[in-house]
Coordinates of C-alpha atoms and ligand atoms in Angstrom, one line a residue:
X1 CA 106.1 112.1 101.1
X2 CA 102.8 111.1 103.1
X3 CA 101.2 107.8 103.0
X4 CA 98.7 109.2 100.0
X5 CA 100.9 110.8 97.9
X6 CA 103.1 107.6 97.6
X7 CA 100.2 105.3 97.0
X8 CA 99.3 107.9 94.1
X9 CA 103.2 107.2 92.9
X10 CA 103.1 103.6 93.2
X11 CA 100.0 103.5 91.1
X12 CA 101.6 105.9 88.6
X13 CA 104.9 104.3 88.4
X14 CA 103.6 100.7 87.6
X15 CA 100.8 102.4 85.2
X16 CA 97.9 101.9 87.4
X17 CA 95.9 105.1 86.6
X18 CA 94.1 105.5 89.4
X19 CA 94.2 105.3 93.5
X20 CA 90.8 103.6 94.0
X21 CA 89.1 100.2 92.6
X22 CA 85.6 99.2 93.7
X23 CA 85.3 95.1 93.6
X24 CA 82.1 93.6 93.1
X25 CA 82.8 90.5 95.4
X26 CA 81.1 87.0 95.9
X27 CA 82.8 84.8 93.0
X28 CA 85.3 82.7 93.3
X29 CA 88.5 83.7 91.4
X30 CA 89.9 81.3 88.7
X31 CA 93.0 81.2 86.2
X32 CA 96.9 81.1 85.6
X33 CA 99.4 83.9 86.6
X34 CA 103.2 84.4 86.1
X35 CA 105.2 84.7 89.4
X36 CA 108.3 86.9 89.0
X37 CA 111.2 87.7 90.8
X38 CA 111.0 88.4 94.1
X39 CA 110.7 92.3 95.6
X40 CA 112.6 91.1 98.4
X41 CA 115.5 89.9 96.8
X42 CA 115.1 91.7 93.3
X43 CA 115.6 95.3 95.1
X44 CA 118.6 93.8 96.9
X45 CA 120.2 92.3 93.5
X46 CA 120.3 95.4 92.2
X47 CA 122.4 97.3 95.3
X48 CA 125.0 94.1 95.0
X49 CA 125.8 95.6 91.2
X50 CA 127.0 98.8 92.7
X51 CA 130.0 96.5 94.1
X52 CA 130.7 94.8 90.7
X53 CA 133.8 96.6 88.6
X54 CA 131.3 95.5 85.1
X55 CA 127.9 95.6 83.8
X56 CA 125.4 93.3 85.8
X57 CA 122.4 91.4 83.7
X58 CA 119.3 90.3 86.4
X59 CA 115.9 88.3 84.7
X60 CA 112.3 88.0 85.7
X61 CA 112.2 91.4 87.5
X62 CA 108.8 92.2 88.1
X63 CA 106.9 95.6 87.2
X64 CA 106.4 96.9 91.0
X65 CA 107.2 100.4 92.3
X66 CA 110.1 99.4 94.3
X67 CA 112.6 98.3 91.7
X68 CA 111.7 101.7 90.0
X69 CA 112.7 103.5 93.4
X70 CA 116.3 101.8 93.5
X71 CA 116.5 102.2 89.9
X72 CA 116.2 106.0 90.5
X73 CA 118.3 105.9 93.4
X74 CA 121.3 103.8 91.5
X75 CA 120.7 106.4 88.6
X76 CA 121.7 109.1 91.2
X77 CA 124.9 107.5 92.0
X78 CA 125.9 107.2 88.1
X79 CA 124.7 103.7 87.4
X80 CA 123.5 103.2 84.1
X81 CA 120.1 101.2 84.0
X82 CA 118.5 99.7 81.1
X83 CA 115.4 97.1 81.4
X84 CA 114.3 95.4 78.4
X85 CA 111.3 93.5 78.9
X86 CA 112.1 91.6 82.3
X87 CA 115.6 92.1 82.2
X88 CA 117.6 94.7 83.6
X89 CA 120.9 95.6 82.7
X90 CA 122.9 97.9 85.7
X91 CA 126.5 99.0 84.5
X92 CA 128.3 100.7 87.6
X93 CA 131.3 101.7 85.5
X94 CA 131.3 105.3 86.6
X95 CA 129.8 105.4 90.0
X96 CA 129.7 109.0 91.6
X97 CA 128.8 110.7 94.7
X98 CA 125.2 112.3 95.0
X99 CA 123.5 115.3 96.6
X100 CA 121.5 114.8 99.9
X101 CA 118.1 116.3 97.7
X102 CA 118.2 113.9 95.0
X103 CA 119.1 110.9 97.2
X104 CA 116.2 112.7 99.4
X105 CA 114.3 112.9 96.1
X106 CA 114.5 109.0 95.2
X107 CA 114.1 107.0 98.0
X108 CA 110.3 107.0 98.3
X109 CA 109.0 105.2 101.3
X110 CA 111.5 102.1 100.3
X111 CA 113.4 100.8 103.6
X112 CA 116.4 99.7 100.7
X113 CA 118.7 102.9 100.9
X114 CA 120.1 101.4 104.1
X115 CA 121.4 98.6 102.2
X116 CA 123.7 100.7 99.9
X117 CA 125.9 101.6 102.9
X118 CA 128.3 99.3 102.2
X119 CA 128.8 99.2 98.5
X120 CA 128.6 102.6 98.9
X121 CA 131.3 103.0 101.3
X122 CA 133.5 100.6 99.9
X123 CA 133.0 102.8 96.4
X124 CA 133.1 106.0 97.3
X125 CA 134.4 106.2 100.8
X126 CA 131.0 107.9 101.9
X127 CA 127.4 107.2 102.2
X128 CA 124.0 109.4 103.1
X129 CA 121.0 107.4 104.2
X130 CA 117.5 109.5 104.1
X131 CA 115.0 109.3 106.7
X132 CA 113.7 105.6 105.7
X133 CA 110.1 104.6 104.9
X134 CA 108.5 101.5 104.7
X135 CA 105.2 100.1 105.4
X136 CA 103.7 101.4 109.5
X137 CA 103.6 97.8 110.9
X138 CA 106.1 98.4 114.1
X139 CA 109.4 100.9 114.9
X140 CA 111.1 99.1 112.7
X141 CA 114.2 100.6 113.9
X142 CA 117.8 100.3 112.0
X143 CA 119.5 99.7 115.2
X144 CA 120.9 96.3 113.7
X145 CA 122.3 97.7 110.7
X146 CA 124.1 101.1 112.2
X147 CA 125.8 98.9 114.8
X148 CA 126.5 96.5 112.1
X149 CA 128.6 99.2 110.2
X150 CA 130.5 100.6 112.7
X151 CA 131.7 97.1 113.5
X152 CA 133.0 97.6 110.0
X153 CA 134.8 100.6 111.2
X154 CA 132.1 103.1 109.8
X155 CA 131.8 106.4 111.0
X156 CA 128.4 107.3 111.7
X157 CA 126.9 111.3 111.8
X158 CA 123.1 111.1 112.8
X159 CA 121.6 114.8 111.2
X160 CA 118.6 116.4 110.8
X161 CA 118.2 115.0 107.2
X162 CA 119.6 111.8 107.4
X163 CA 122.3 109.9 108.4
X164 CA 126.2 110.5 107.3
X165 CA 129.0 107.4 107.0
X166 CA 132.1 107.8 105.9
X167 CA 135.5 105.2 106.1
X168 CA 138.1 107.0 106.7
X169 CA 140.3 103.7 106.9
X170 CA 138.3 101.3 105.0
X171 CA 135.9 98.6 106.2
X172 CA 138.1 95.9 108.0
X173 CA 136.1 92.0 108.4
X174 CA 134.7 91.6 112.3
X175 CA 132.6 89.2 114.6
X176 CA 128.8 89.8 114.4
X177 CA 126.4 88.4 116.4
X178 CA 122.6 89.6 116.0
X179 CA 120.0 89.7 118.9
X180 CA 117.3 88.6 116.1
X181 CA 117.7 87.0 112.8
X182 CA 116.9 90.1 111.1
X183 CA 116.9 89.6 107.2
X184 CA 118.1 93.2 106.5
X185 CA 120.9 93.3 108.9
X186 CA 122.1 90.2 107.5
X187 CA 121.8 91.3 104.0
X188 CA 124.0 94.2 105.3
X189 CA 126.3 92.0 106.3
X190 CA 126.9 90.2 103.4
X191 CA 127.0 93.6 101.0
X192 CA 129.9 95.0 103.3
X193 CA 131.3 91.9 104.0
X194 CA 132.2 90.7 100.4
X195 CA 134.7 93.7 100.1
X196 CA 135.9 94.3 103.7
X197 CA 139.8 93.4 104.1
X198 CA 140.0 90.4 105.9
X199 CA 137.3 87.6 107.4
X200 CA 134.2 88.1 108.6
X201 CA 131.8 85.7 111.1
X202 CA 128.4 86.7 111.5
X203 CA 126.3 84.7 114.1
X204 CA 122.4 84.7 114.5
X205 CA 121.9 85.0 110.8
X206 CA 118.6 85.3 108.6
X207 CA 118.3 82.4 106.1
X208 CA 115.6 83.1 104.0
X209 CA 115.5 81.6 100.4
X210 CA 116.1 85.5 99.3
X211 CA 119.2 85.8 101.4
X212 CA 120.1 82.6 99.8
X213 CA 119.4 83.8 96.0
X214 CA 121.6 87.1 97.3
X215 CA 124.8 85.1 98.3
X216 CA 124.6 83.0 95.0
X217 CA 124.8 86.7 93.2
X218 CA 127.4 87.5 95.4
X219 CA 129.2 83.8 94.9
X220 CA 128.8 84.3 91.0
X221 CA 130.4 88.0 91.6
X222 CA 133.4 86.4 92.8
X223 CA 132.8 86.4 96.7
X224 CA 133.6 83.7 99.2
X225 CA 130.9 83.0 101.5
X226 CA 130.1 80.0 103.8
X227 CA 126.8 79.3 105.2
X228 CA 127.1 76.7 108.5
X229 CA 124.2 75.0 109.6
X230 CA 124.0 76.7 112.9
X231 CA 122.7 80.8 111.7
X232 CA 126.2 81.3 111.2
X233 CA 128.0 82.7 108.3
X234 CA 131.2 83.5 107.3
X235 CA 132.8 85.7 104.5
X236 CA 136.4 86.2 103.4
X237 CA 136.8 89.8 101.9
X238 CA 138.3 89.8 98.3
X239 CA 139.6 93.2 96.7
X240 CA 137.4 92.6 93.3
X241 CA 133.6 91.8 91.9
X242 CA 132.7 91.2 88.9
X243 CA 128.9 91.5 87.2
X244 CA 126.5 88.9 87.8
X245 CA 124.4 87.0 85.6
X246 CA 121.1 85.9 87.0
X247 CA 117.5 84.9 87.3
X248 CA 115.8 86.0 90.4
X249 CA 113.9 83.4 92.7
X250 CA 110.0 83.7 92.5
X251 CA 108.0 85.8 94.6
X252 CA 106.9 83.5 97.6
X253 CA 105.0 86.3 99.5
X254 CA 102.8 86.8 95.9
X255 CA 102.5 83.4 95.3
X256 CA 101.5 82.6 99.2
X257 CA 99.0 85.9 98.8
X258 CA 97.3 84.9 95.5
X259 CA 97.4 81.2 97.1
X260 CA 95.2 82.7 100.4
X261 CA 92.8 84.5 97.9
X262 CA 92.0 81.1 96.0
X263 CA 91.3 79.1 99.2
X264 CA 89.2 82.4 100.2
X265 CA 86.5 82.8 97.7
X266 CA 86.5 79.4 96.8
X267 CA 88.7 79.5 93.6
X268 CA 91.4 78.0 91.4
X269 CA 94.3 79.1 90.5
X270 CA 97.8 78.2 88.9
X271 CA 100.7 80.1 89.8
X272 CA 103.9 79.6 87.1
X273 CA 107.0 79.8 88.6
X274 CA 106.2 79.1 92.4
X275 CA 108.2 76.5 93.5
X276 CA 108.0 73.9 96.6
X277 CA 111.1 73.9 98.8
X278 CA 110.6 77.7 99.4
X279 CA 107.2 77.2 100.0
X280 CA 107.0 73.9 102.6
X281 CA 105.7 75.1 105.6
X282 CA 103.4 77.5 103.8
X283 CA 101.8 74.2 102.1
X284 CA 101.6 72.4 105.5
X285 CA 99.5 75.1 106.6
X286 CA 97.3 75.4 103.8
X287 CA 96.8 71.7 103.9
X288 CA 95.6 71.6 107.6
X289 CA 93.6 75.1 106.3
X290 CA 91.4 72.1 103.9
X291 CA 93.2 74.0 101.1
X292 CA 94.9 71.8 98.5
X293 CA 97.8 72.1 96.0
X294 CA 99.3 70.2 93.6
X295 CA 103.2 70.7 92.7
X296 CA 103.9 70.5 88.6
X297 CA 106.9 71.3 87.4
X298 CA 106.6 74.5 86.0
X299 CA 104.4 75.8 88.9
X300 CA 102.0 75.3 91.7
X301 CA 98.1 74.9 91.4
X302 CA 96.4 76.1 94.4
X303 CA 92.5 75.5 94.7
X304 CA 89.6 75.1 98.0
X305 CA 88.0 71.6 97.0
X306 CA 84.5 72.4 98.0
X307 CA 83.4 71.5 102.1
X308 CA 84.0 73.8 104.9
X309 CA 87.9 74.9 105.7
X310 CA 89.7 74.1 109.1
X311 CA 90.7 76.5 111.6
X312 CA 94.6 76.2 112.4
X313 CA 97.2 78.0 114.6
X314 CA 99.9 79.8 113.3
X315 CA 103.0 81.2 114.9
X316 CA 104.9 83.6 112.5
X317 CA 108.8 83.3 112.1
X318 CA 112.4 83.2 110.8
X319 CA 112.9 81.2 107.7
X320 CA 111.9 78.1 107.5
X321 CA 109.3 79.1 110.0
X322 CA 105.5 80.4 108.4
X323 CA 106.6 84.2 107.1
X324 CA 104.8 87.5 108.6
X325 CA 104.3 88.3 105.2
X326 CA 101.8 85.3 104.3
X327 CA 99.7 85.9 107.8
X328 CA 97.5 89.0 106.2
X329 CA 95.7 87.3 103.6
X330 CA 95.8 83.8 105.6
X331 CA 93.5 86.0 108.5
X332 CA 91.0 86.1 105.5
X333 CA 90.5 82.7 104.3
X334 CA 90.6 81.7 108.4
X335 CA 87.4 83.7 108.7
X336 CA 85.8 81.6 106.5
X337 CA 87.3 78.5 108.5
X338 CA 85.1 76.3 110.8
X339 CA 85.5 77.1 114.0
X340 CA 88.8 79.5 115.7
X341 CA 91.7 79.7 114.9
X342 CA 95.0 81.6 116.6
X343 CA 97.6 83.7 114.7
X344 CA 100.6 84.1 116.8
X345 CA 102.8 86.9 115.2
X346 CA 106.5 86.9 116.4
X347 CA 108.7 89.3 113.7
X348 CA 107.1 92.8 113.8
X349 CA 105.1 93.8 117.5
X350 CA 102.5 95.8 114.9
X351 CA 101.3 93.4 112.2
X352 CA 97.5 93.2 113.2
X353 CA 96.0 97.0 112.1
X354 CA 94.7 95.8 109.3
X355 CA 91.9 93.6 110.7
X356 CA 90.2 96.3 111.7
X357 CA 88.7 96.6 108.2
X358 CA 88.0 92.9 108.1
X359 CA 85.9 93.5 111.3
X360 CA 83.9 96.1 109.7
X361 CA 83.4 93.9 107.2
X362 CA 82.1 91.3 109.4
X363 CA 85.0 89.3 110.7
X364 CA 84.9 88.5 114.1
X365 CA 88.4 88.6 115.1
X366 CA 90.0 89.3 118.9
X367 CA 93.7 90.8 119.1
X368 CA 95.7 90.3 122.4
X369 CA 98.8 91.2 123.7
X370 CA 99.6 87.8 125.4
X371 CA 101.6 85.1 123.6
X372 CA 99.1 82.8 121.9
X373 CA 100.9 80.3 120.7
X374 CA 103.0 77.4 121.5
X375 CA 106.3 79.9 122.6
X376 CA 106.2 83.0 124.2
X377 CA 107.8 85.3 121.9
X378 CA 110.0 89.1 122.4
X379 CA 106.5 91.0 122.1
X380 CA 104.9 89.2 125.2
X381 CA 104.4 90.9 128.3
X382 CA 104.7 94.3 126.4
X383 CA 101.7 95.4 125.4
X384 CA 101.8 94.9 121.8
X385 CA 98.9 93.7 120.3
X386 CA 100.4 90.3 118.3
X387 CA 97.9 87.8 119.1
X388 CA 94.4 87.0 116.8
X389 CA 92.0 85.0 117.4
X390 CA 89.6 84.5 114.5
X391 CA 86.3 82.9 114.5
X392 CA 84.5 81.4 111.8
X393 CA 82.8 81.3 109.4
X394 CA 81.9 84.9 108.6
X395 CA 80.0 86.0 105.7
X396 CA 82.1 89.2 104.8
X397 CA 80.3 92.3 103.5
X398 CA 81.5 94.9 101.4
X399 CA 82.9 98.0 103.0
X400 CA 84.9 101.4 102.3
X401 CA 88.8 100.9 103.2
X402 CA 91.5 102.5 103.1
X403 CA 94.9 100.7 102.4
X404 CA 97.5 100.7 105.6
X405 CA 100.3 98.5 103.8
X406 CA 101.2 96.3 101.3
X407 CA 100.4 93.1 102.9
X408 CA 97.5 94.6 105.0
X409 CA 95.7 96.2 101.8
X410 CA 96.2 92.7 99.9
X411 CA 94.4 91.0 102.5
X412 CA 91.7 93.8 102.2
X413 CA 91.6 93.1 98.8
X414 CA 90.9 89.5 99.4
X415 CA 88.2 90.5 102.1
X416 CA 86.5 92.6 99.0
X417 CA 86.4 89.5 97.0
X418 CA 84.7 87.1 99.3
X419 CA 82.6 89.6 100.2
X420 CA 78.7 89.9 99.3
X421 CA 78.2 93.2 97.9
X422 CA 80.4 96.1 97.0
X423 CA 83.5 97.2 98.7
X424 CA 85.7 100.7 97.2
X425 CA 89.3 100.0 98.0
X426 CA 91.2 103.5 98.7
X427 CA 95.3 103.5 98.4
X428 CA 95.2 100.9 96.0
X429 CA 98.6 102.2 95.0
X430 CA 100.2 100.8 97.8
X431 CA 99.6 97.5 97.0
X432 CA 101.5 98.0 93.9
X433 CA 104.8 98.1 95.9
X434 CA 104.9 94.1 95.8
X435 CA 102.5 93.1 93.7
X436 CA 103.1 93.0 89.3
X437 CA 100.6 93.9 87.4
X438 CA 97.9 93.9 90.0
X439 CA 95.1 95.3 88.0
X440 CA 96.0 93.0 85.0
X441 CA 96.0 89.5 87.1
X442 CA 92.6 90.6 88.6
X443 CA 91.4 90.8 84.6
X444 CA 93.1 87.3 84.2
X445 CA 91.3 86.0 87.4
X446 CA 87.4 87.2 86.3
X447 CA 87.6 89.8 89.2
X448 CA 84.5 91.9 89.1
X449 CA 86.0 95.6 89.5
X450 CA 86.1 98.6 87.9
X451 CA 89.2 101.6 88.6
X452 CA 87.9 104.9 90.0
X453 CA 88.9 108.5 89.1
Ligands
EPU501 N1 114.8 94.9 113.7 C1 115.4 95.7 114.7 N2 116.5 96.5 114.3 C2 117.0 96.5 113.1 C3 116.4 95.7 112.1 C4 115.3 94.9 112.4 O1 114.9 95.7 115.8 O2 118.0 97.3 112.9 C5 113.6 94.1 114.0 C6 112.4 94.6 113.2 O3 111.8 95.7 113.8 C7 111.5 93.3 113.2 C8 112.6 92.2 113.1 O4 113.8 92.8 113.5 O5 110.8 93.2 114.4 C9 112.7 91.6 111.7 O6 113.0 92.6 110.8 P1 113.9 92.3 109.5 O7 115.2 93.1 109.6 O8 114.1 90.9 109.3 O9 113.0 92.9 108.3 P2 113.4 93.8 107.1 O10 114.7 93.4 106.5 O11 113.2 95.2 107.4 C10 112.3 92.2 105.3 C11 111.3 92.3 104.3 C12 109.9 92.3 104.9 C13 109.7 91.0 105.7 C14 110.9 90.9 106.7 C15 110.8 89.6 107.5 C16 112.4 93.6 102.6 C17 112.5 94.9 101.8 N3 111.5 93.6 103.6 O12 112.2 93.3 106.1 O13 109.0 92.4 103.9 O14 108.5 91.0 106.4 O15 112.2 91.0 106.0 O16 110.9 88.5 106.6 O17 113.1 92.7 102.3 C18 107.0 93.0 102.9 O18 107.5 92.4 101.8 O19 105.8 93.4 102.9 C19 107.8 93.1 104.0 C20 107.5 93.9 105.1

């Protein structure tokens, strides 16, 4: 499937009717919206059911086209889903083996069929990944997660169409120790770990909030897992899981994104369900940014309090460092900021194509390949363009753009609000991958838009 026709899915799938919107920008966006569960942990939740031996029951799971994709794909393998309202209900009672085509068939542009490996293998004795997608913002290679199963004792067949795993003696517990804190790798851990015979240690682990919310499933399944201070975790294997009941964490990288747009065009906005600690060093930033924020308990209001804003650096990270994921529509409100700024970003070598667009509108922003911040990172001396330097303010004009990935088209989206004029967003549909409801919230928020086609 090509870049369009999944944008033309998403939009489908979540009801969005059409692939275009055209924003009328300039006014400042104001109101209340729900935070649910997160896409990065929600999509992962429902690939830890496949290992439980009864029904599992996960809440505030949000309306985005990647739940609907590893719906389909657990439907393939026999897994009975039911969602009623926010709640979905995933019984793995008679899980089965599928056909190459309609695992081909399911898995979209979604980078999760790699995660069902291990519960696969450990169910069936087999497992076929397709060619994963994803959104373009580096190689993102699986390098990390293939080595990770053979350490297992997978067997690994790279074809044409995919790739082939089989166990022929079972997965056995091992020593892992990752190059980079990669969150998938360490979610693959975990998913084979839980049910390999024996102990497991895994060093230079991810320790994201999701991968937290993940292990508490896993806990609540019946696993045994141990999380040391020092990136390390261990995992004892255990012959049985049970379902889980449980309430996924909020969406962080929606309520950061929605957060950015506010402090953008000058808005207000109050976002139920965010919560602080998962959040901390995204509110230092926004702080230093001349944003401000006020914690409640059933939420976070986020709102620019009039003045100019302050240019800051920014080095992207590992948990509990400031996520890739909230750089896009930080670049934004930064162009509006008095005087430069530096974005520094250290997880994917490919993160900056989408400022392109946000020059054509008017930004005036510099990427390099050197190390501009306060460590140099893998990406430095490698030509990768990772570095942006971003002067302000701009006065953003509306523009024709095309949507290159979630994140990036978000950020686009927030360029076509502070902008004076008209801007016509194409591949809107993309954007529906992470974020609920999009075209509803923008109603909520007094966006001037109407949907084309
Ligand atoms: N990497 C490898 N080899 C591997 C796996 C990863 O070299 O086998 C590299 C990647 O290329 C990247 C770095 O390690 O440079 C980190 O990648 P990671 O594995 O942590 O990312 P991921 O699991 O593929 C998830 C989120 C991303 C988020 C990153 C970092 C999901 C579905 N995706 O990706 O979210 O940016 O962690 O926090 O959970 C998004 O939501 O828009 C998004 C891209």
């Amino acid at each position: 499937m090509n870049t369009q026709e999944f944008a033309t899915l998403s939009a489908a799938s979540v009801g969005m009717t059409a692939d275009a919107i055209r924003v009328r920008g300039g006014k400042p966006i104001h109101g209340r919206l729900q935070m649910k569960g997160a896409k990065n942990l929600v999509t992962k939740a429902m690939v830890a059911s496949l290992l439980g031996h009864t029904p599992s029951e996960l809440r505030s799971v949000p309306e985005i086209s990647d739940v609907k994709v590893v719906r389909g794909l657990l439907e393939v393998y026999g897994v009975v889903v039911d969602l009623d309202g926010d709640t979905l209900r995933l019984d793995p009672s008679n899980v089965e083996r599928a056909h190459e085509t309609s695992i081909n068939a399911h898995a979209g542009s979604s980078r999760i069929p790699i995660l069902f490996c291990g519960p696969l293998l450990h169910r069936l004795g087999e497992a076929f990944i397709p060619d994963l997608g994803g959104c373009r913002i580096g190689d993102r290679p699986i390098d990390f997660h293939l080595e990770v199963l053979r350490n297992f004792g997978a067997q690994v067949e790279k074809l044409p169409s995919g790739i082939w795993m089989t166990a022929p003696n079972g997965l056995r517990g091992t020593k892992i120790s990752l190059p980079y804190p990669s969150v998938g790798a360490t979610e693959q851990v975990l998913l084979t770990a839980v049910m390999a015979k024996g102990k497991t240690e895994l060093k230079g682990a991810a320790v994201e909030p999701e991968i937290m919310d993940l292990i508490a499933i896993l806990q609540k399944m019946g696993a045994v897992i141990q999380v040391d201070t020092d990136r390390t975790i261990r995992i004892q294997g255990v012959e049985r899981l049970e379902g889980y009941s449980h309430r996924a964490l909020f969406d962080r990288n929606e309520a950061a994104s929605w957060a950015c747009a506010a402090l953008a065009t000058g808005g207000d906005v109050f976002l139920e369900g965010a919560s602080q600690p998962e959040m901390t060093t995204f509110l230092n930033v926004y702080r230093k940014a001349g944003g401000k924020f006020e914690v409640h308990d059933d939420g976070i209001r986020f709102w620019h309090p009039g003045g100019d804003l302050k240019p800051v650096v920014v080095e992207t990270d590992v948990h509990p460092g400031f996520m890739t994921d909230w750089q896009q529509p930080l670049v934004v409100a930064l162009a509006k900021a008095n005087g430069i700024s530096i974005v520094h970003e250290t997880v994917y070598e490919q993160r900056f194509g989408f400022t392109d667009a946000l020059v054509k509108m008017g930004a005036y922003i510099q990427i390099h390949t050197e190390c501009l911040g306060s460590h140099a990172c893998r990406f430095g001396q490698r030509n990768y363009e990772h570095s942006a330097v971003i002067a302000g303010p701009v006065d953003l004009h509306g523009a024709d753009i095309t949507v290159p990935d979630l994140r990036g088209g978000f950020s686009h989206f927030v360029a076509a609000l502070t902008a004076d004029g008209e801007s016509t967003i194409k591949n809107v549909g993309i954007i529906a991958r992470g974020y609920e409801r999009f075209l509803e919230k923008m109603q909520t928020l007094g966006v001037d838009f109407d949907v084309i086609g």
